[in-house]
Amino acid sequence: QVQLVESGGGSVQAGGSLRLSCVASGWFSVGINCIGWFRQAPGQEREGVGGILIDGGSTFYADSVKGRFTISRNNAKRTVYLEMNNLKPEDTAMYYCAAARVCLSSLPPENFDYWGQGTQVTVSS
């Protein structure tokens, strides 16, 4: 069983930065090779932000965050990070990490079998 725990959310002003962490357990036992980051604002659908391959570290991002968000991983610590810079009010959402066996750059949520509980990010103007 894979368990994911996010942390690092908070409230910042526009232009600020935050780093979210996703600590995963059990991913090697079930062949997980992709960690994705998603977000969901009230009344909106869940949106894929980006993802990273556990093997090799390749990353991909949604157009809305390219150049501002960076995903990285530390396999030894079983942790994936989402570094968010130049935050905008429209980035306000609950952020989730999720695990899948295969990475699809389109980040369909149904591809992910395991989800964390989320961490709130609020950006004020």
GROMACS .gro file of C-alpha atoms in nm:
model
  125
    1GLN     CA    1   0.000   0.000   0.000
    2VAL     CA    2   0.126   0.347  -0.089
    3GLN     CA    3   0.076   0.635   0.150
    4LEU     CA    4   0.138   0.997   0.055
    5VAL     CA    5   0.163   1.289   0.294
    6GLU     CA    6   0.185   1.650   0.172
    7SER     CA    7   0.313   1.944   0.371
    8GLY     CA    8   0.439   2.298   0.319
    9GLY     CA    9   0.123   2.481   0.227
   10GLY     CA   10   0.041   2.822   0.366
   11SER     CA   11  -0.055   3.179   0.290
   12VAL     CA   12   0.168   3.410   0.088
   13GLN     CA   13   0.137   3.733  -0.102
   14ALA     CA   14   0.146   3.746  -0.478
   15GLY     CA   15   0.500   3.711  -0.604
   16GLY     CA   16   0.601   3.495  -0.310
   17SER     CA   17   0.723   3.137  -0.299
   18LEU     CA   18   0.638   2.812  -0.128
   19ARG     CA   19   0.784   2.462  -0.137
   20LEU     CA   20   0.551   2.169  -0.095
   21SER     CA   21   0.673   1.825   0.004
   22CYS     CA   22   0.520   1.486  -0.062
   23VAL     CA   23   0.657   1.199   0.143
   24ALA     CA   24   0.571   0.859   0.001
   25SER     CA   25   0.590   0.517   0.156
   26GLY     CA   26   0.557   0.184  -0.013
   27TRP     CA   27   0.603   0.302  -0.368
   28PHE     CA   28   0.871   0.049  -0.457
   29SER     CA   29   0.658  -0.244  -0.351
   30VAL     CA   30   0.383  -0.172  -0.602
   31GLY     CA   31   0.583  -0.046  -0.898
   32ILE     CA   32   0.508   0.324  -0.866
   33ASN     CA   33   0.714   0.528  -1.111
   34CYS     CA   34   0.527   0.856  -1.132
   35ILE     CA   35   0.438   1.122  -0.881
   36GLY     CA   36   0.203   1.394  -0.992
   37TRP     CA   37   0.097   1.721  -0.836
   38PHE     CA   38  -0.261   1.839  -0.870
   39ARG     CA   39  -0.463   2.127  -0.739
   40GLN     CA   40  -0.828   2.198  -0.688
   41ALA     CA   41  -0.990   2.532  -0.615
   42PRO     CA   42  -1.342   2.555  -0.471
   43GLY     CA   43  -1.601   2.491  -0.738
   44GLN     CA   44  -1.343   2.388  -0.995
   45GLU     CA   45  -1.222   2.056  -1.133
   46ARG     CA   46  -0.899   1.901  -1.020
   47GLU     CA   47  -0.613   2.024  -1.238
   48GLY     CA   48  -0.282   1.855  -1.308
   49VAL     CA   49   0.009   2.083  -1.224
   50GLY     CA   50   0.300   1.861  -1.320
   51GLY     CA   51   0.468   1.528  -1.266
   52ILE     CA   52   0.800   1.353  -1.228
   53LEU     CA   53   0.932   1.011  -1.320
   54ILE     CA   54   1.085   0.834  -1.022
   55ASP     CA   55   1.333   0.659  -1.255
   56GLY     CA   56   1.535   0.924  -1.432
   57GLY     CA   57   1.368   1.231  -1.289
   58SER     CA   58   1.208   1.362  -1.607
   59THR     CA   59   0.951   1.630  -1.534
   60PHE     CA   60   0.659   1.788  -1.715
   61TYR     CA   61   0.431   2.077  -1.631
   62ALA     CA   62   0.099   2.233  -1.714
   63ASP     CA   63   0.130   2.545  -1.929
   64SER     CA   64  -0.018   2.755  -1.648
   65VAL     CA   65   0.282   2.692  -1.422
   66LYS     CA   66   0.572   2.645  -1.663
   67GLY     CA   67   0.866   2.862  -1.569
   68ARG     CA   68   0.730   2.923  -1.219
   69PHE     CA   69   0.696   2.575  -1.066
   70THR     CA   70   0.967   2.310  -1.039
   71ILE     CA   71   0.926   1.947  -0.936
   72SER     CA   72   1.217   1.750  -0.796
   73ARG     CA   73   1.267   1.430  -0.600
   74ASN     CA   74   1.493   1.277  -0.342
   75ASN     CA   75   1.453   0.902  -0.376
   76ALA     CA   76   1.654   0.829  -0.063
   77LYS     CA   77   1.410   1.039   0.139
   78ARG     CA   78   1.110   0.912  -0.061
   79THR     CA   79   1.014   1.275  -0.109
   80VAL     CA   80   0.895   1.475  -0.407
   81TYR     CA   81   0.900   1.854  -0.395
   82LEU     CA   82   0.697   2.120  -0.569
   83GLU     CA   83   0.883   2.451  -0.566
   84MET     CA   84   0.643   2.734  -0.649
   85ASN     CA   85   0.776   3.079  -0.734
   86ASN     CA   86   0.612   3.402  -0.844
   87LEU     CA   87   0.284   3.282  -0.703
   88LYS     CA   88  -0.038   3.439  -0.827
   89PRO     CA   89  -0.382   3.462  -0.665
   90GLU     CA   90  -0.511   3.214  -0.923
   91ASP     CA   91  -0.270   2.955  -0.780
   92THR     CA   92  -0.485   2.944  -0.467
   93ALA     CA   93  -0.608   2.587  -0.423
   94MET     CA   94  -0.573   2.265  -0.230
   95TYR     CA   95  -0.265   2.090  -0.362
   96TYR     CA   96  -0.238   1.712  -0.377
   97CYS     CA   97   0.032   1.469  -0.470
   98ALA     CA   98  -0.060   1.137  -0.626
   99ALA     CA   99   0.118   0.820  -0.736
  100ALA     CA  100   0.086   0.615  -1.052
  101ARG     CA  101   0.272   0.332  -1.221
  102VAL     CA  102   0.299   0.517  -1.550
  103CYS     CA  103   0.344   0.887  -1.622
  104LEU     CA  104   0.119   1.046  -1.880
  105SER     CA  105   0.207   1.408  -1.956
  106SER     CA  106  -0.161   1.499  -1.981
  107LEU     CA  107  -0.194   1.402  -1.611
  108PRO     CA  108  -0.536   1.242  -1.618
  109PRO     CA  109  -0.641   1.203  -1.253
  110GLU     CA  110  -0.787   0.858  -1.324
  111ASN     CA  111  -0.434   0.736  -1.399
  112PHE     CA  112  -0.334   0.785  -1.036
  113ASP     CA  113  -0.415   0.516  -0.784
  114TYR     CA  114  -0.296   0.677  -0.463
  115TRP     CA  115  -0.358   1.027  -0.327
  116GLY     CA  116  -0.248   1.235  -0.035
  117GLN     CA  117  -0.480   1.437   0.186
  118GLY     CA  118  -0.379   1.772   0.039
  119THR     CA  119  -0.223   2.093   0.164
  120GLN     CA  120  -0.380   2.437   0.123
  121VAL     CA  121  -0.206   2.716  -0.066
  122THR     CA  122  -0.353   3.066  -0.047
  123VAL     CA  123  -0.208   3.356  -0.244
  124SER     CA  124  -0.331   3.706  -0.170
  125SER     CA  125  -0.304   4.003  -0.403
   0.00000   0.00000   0.00000
